[in-house]
Amino acid sequence: MAVRSPAAMSSTSWREEMSSDNIKGLVLALSSSFFIGASFIVKKKGLKKAGASGVRAGVGGYSYLYEPLWWVGMITMIVGEIANFAAYAFAPALLVTPLGALSIIISAALAHIILRERLHIFGILGCVLCVVGSTTIVLHAPQEREIHSVTEVWELAMDPAFLMYAALVITAALILIFYFIPQYGQTHIMVYIGVCSLVGSLSVMSVKAIGIALKLTLSGMNQLIYPQTWVFTVVVIACVLTQMNYLNKALDTFNTAVVSPIYYVMFTSLTIVASVIMFKDWDRQSPTQVITEICGFVTILSGTFLLHKTKDMSDGLSSSMAMRLSKHSEEDGLNGEGIPLRRQESLRSSV
């Protein structure tokens, strides 16, 4: 009798754990990350171009709506979001959402090359940590829950625990929008991104519900006749419009290489919490799998911290160099144009 090696057994076990639906969701999620990561850069270029001739989005302007480059970025993001939307119909949010780490790598690299936003070596290490953490989560993600009607999703959404979560999210988002954004929106990156992430966690749950409804409809079980499908649709539209508005403000105000990872971590954290509460993902897993997923997420957080500190290091280096140059100019008797001040004074006295 043939004896299988541990490696072969591990490979077979992994394939058994990854169902065909999970693999479809994985491929769709990966492709969406490529499109979304690139869209951040194209949209930022469009925002910069629009801000040069109109009112910047960061201070309440909407001139970017007339900028073709911004629309190219928007279309690219929509393509990515459609792929992401489809991924949620096949795989659980715990599998799909963490793969957004790939969009961080793409946006940070392109920002370094195209937008000249410097990415420090520790920023590269942070990107690597994000990928490692995401891979850990993917390899231990739960199987997709068997759902046969959109009404089942509605019952999960009406669970008291999820209703309490939704109420807390909406309250926090409203407080950020009406109190914190007017005072701290231009100086604190977490304010804009907080709104996007909070609202985004609700949009993902509704997107998943619509994705399931469409998948069942295409398989012969019409879900469009249920009012719950259209309620979820309205929630998605409202949430996505809110996310777009405040994400544009964040991109126009802060460094892209910082906005992308922080948005990813907050959005992923809240989406995982929402999915665990609504779909009871962790109820179908062993404690070891849950702990491994948490460790993977902590790894992602570490990578994001490095990316954030990289921005601080770059800013600190730039400001210290500027101060040093200013100090040397004063000591050497130079003005801002490099002309000796004493020489200027002698020229004035001779005229």
PDB file of C-alpha atoms in Angstrom, residues 114-216:
ATOM      1  CA  ILE A 114       4.363  58.250 -10.994  1.00  0.00           C
ATOM      2  CA  LEU A 115       3.456  60.722  -8.251  1.00  0.00           C
ATOM      3  CA  ARG A 116       7.024  60.974  -6.860  1.00  0.00           C
ATOM      4  CA  GLU A 117       5.739  60.168  -3.363  1.00  0.00           C
ATOM      5  CA  ARG A 118       8.847  58.698  -1.753  1.00  0.00           C
ATOM      6  CA  LEU A 119       8.541  55.138  -0.433  1.00  0.00           C
ATOM      7  CA  HIS A 120      11.201  54.341   2.188  1.00  0.00           C
ATOM      8  CA  ILE A 121      12.792  50.889   2.499  1.00  0.00           C
ATOM      9  CA  PHE A 122      10.717  50.330   5.641  1.00  0.00           C
ATOM     10  CA  GLY A 123       7.629  51.119   3.572  1.00  0.00           C
ATOM     11  CA  ILE A 124       8.572  48.258   1.263  1.00  0.00           C
ATOM     12  CA  LEU A 125       8.958  46.010   4.308  1.00  0.00           C
ATOM     13  CA  GLY A 126       5.522  47.159   5.454  1.00  0.00           C
ATOM     14  CA  CYS A 127       4.051  46.134   2.103  1.00  0.00           C
ATOM     15  CA  VAL A 128       5.646  42.698   2.423  1.00  0.00           C
ATOM     16  CA  LEU A 129       4.185  42.267   5.915  1.00  0.00           C
ATOM     17  CA  CYS A 130       0.742  43.194   4.579  1.00  0.00           C
ATOM     18  CA  VAL A 131       0.986  40.470   1.946  1.00  0.00           C
ATOM     19  CA  VAL A 132       2.248  37.860   4.433  1.00  0.00           C
ATOM     20  CA  GLY A 133      -0.579  38.646   6.835  1.00  0.00           C
ATOM     21  CA  SER A 134      -3.177  38.498   4.078  1.00  0.00           C
ATOM     22  CA  THR A 135      -1.841  35.161   2.841  1.00  0.00           C
ATOM     23  CA  THR A 136      -2.100  33.740   6.356  1.00  0.00           C
ATOM     24  CA  ILE A 137      -5.735  34.794   6.572  1.00  0.00           C
ATOM     25  CA  VAL A 138      -6.558  33.427   3.119  1.00  0.00           C
ATOM     26  CA  LEU A 139      -5.073  30.009   3.905  1.00  0.00           C
ATOM     27  CA  HIS A 140      -7.231  29.692   7.023  1.00  0.00           C
ATOM     28  CA  ALA A 141     -10.432  31.336   5.790  1.00  0.00           C
ATOM     29  CA  PRO A 142     -13.759  29.565   6.510  1.00  0.00           C
ATOM     30  CA  GLN A 143     -15.948  27.934   3.872  1.00  0.00           C
ATOM     31  CA  GLU A 144     -18.799  29.969   2.409  1.00  0.00           C
ATOM     32  CA  ARG A 145     -22.082  29.617   4.324  1.00  0.00           C
ATOM     33  CA  GLU A 146     -24.804  27.750   2.428  1.00  0.00           C
ATOM     34  CA  ILE A 147     -27.607  30.238   1.702  1.00  0.00           C
ATOM     35  CA  HIS A 148     -30.648  29.395  -0.440  1.00  0.00           C
ATOM     36  CA  SER A 149     -32.581  32.671  -0.405  1.00  0.00           C
ATOM     37  CA  VAL A 150     -32.014  36.396   0.129  1.00  0.00           C
ATOM     38  CA  THR A 151     -34.571  36.201   2.926  1.00  0.00           C
ATOM     39  CA  GLU A 152     -32.049  34.106   4.881  1.00  0.00           C
ATOM     40  CA  VAL A 153     -29.543  36.967   4.576  1.00  0.00           C
ATOM     41  CA  TRP A 154     -32.247  39.399   5.718  1.00  0.00           C
ATOM     42  CA  GLU A 155     -32.864  37.270   8.824  1.00  0.00           C
ATOM     43  CA  LEU A 156     -29.122  37.374   9.582  1.00  0.00           C
ATOM     44  CA  ALA A 157     -29.154  41.180   9.174  1.00  0.00           C
ATOM     45  CA  MET A 158     -32.113  41.459  11.563  1.00  0.00           C
ATOM     46  CA  ASP A 159     -30.245  39.601  14.299  1.00  0.00           C
ATOM     47  CA  PRO A 160     -30.064  41.846  17.427  1.00  0.00           C
ATOM     48  CA  ALA A 161     -26.252  41.652  17.548  1.00  0.00           C
ATOM     49  CA  PHE A 162     -25.877  42.938  13.981  1.00  0.00           C
ATOM     50  CA  LEU A 163     -28.575  45.582  14.435  1.00  0.00           C
ATOM     51  CA  MET A 164     -26.613  46.906  17.428  1.00  0.00           C
ATOM     52  CA  TYR A 165     -23.406  46.957  15.341  1.00  0.00           C
ATOM     53  CA  ALA A 166     -25.157  48.809  12.492  1.00  0.00           C
ATOM     54  CA  ALA A 167     -26.580  51.390  14.916  1.00  0.00           C
ATOM     55  CA  LEU A 168     -23.138  52.016  16.430  1.00  0.00           C
ATOM     56  CA  VAL A 169     -21.556  52.385  12.973  1.00  0.00           C
ATOM     57  CA  ILE A 170     -24.174  54.874  11.747  1.00  0.00           C
ATOM     58  CA  THR A 171     -23.930  56.915  14.956  1.00  0.00           C
ATOM     59  CA  ALA A 172     -20.117  57.044  14.802  1.00  0.00           C
ATOM     60  CA  ALA A 173     -20.171  58.032  11.107  1.00  0.00           C
ATOM     61  CA  LEU A 174     -22.629  60.874  11.731  1.00  0.00           C
ATOM     62  CA  ILE A 175     -20.529  62.198  14.633  1.00  0.00           C
ATOM     63  CA  LEU A 176     -17.408  62.178  12.430  1.00  0.00           C
ATOM     64  CA  ILE A 177     -19.207  63.914   9.542  1.00  0.00           C
ATOM     65  CA  PHE A 178     -20.927  66.691  11.495  1.00  0.00           C
ATOM     66  CA  TYR A 179     -18.490  67.296  14.367  1.00  0.00           C
ATOM     67  CA  PHE A 180     -14.954  66.105  13.629  1.00  0.00           C
ATOM     68  CA  ILE A 181     -14.607  66.700   9.867  1.00  0.00           C
ATOM     69  CA  PRO A 182     -15.273  70.489  10.012  1.00  0.00           C
ATOM     70  CA  GLN A 183     -12.591  70.861  12.721  1.00  0.00           C
ATOM     71  CA  TYR A 184     -10.006  68.177  11.996  1.00  0.00           C
ATOM     72  CA  GLY A 185     -10.603  66.952   8.413  1.00  0.00           C
ATOM     73  CA  GLN A 186      -7.630  68.838   6.937  1.00  0.00           C
ATOM     74  CA  THR A 187      -5.143  67.758   9.623  1.00  0.00           C
ATOM     75  CA  HIS A 188      -6.144  64.275  10.835  1.00  0.00           C
ATOM     76  CA  ILE A 189      -6.190  61.508   8.236  1.00  0.00           C
ATOM     77  CA  MET A 190      -8.233  59.166  10.444  1.00  0.00           C
ATOM     78  CA  VAL A 191     -11.330  61.388  10.226  1.00  0.00           C
ATOM     79  CA  TYR A 192     -12.036  61.000   6.506  1.00  0.00           C
ATOM     80  CA  ILE A 193     -10.897  57.382   6.448  1.00  0.00           C
ATOM     81  CA  GLY A 194     -12.965  56.610   9.543  1.00  0.00           C
ATOM     82  CA  VAL A 195     -16.165  57.572   7.719  1.00  0.00           C
ATOM     83  CA  CYS A 196     -15.179  55.545   4.625  1.00  0.00           C
ATOM     84  CA  SER A 197     -14.359  52.465   6.697  1.00  0.00           C
ATOM     85  CA  LEU A 198     -17.394  52.546   8.958  1.00  0.00           C
ATOM     86  CA  VAL A 199     -19.826  52.979   6.090  1.00  0.00           C
ATOM     87  CA  GLY A 200     -17.819  50.519   3.990  1.00  0.00           C
ATOM     88  CA  SER A 201     -18.347  47.673   6.453  1.00  0.00           C
ATOM     89  CA  LEU A 202     -22.116  48.010   6.014  1.00  0.00           C
ATOM     90  CA  SER A 203     -21.812  48.285   2.239  1.00  0.00           C
ATOM     91  CA  VAL A 204     -19.861  45.005   2.053  1.00  0.00           C
ATOM     92  CA  MET A 205     -22.567  43.135   3.960  1.00  0.00           C
ATOM     93  CA  SER A 206     -25.205  44.533   1.573  1.00  0.00           C
ATOM     94  CA  VAL A 207     -23.009  43.821  -1.470  1.00  0.00           C
ATOM     95  CA  LYS A 208     -22.660  40.227  -0.325  1.00  0.00           C
ATOM     96  CA  ALA A 209     -26.448  39.967   0.024  1.00  0.00           C
ATOM     97  CA  ILE A 210     -26.993  41.324  -3.516  1.00  0.00           C
ATOM     98  CA  GLY A 211     -24.249  39.074  -4.895  1.00  0.00           C
ATOM     99  CA  ILE A 212     -25.909  36.024  -3.357  1.00  0.00           C
ATOM    100  CA  ALA A 213     -29.291  37.152  -4.728  1.00  0.00           C
ATOM    101  CA  LEU A 214     -27.890  37.532  -8.265  1.00  0.00           C
ATOM    102  CA  LYS A 215     -26.047  34.210  -8.096  1.00  0.00           C
ATOM    103  CA  LEU A 216     -29.239  32.418  -7.027  1.00  0.00           C
TER     104      LEU A 216
END
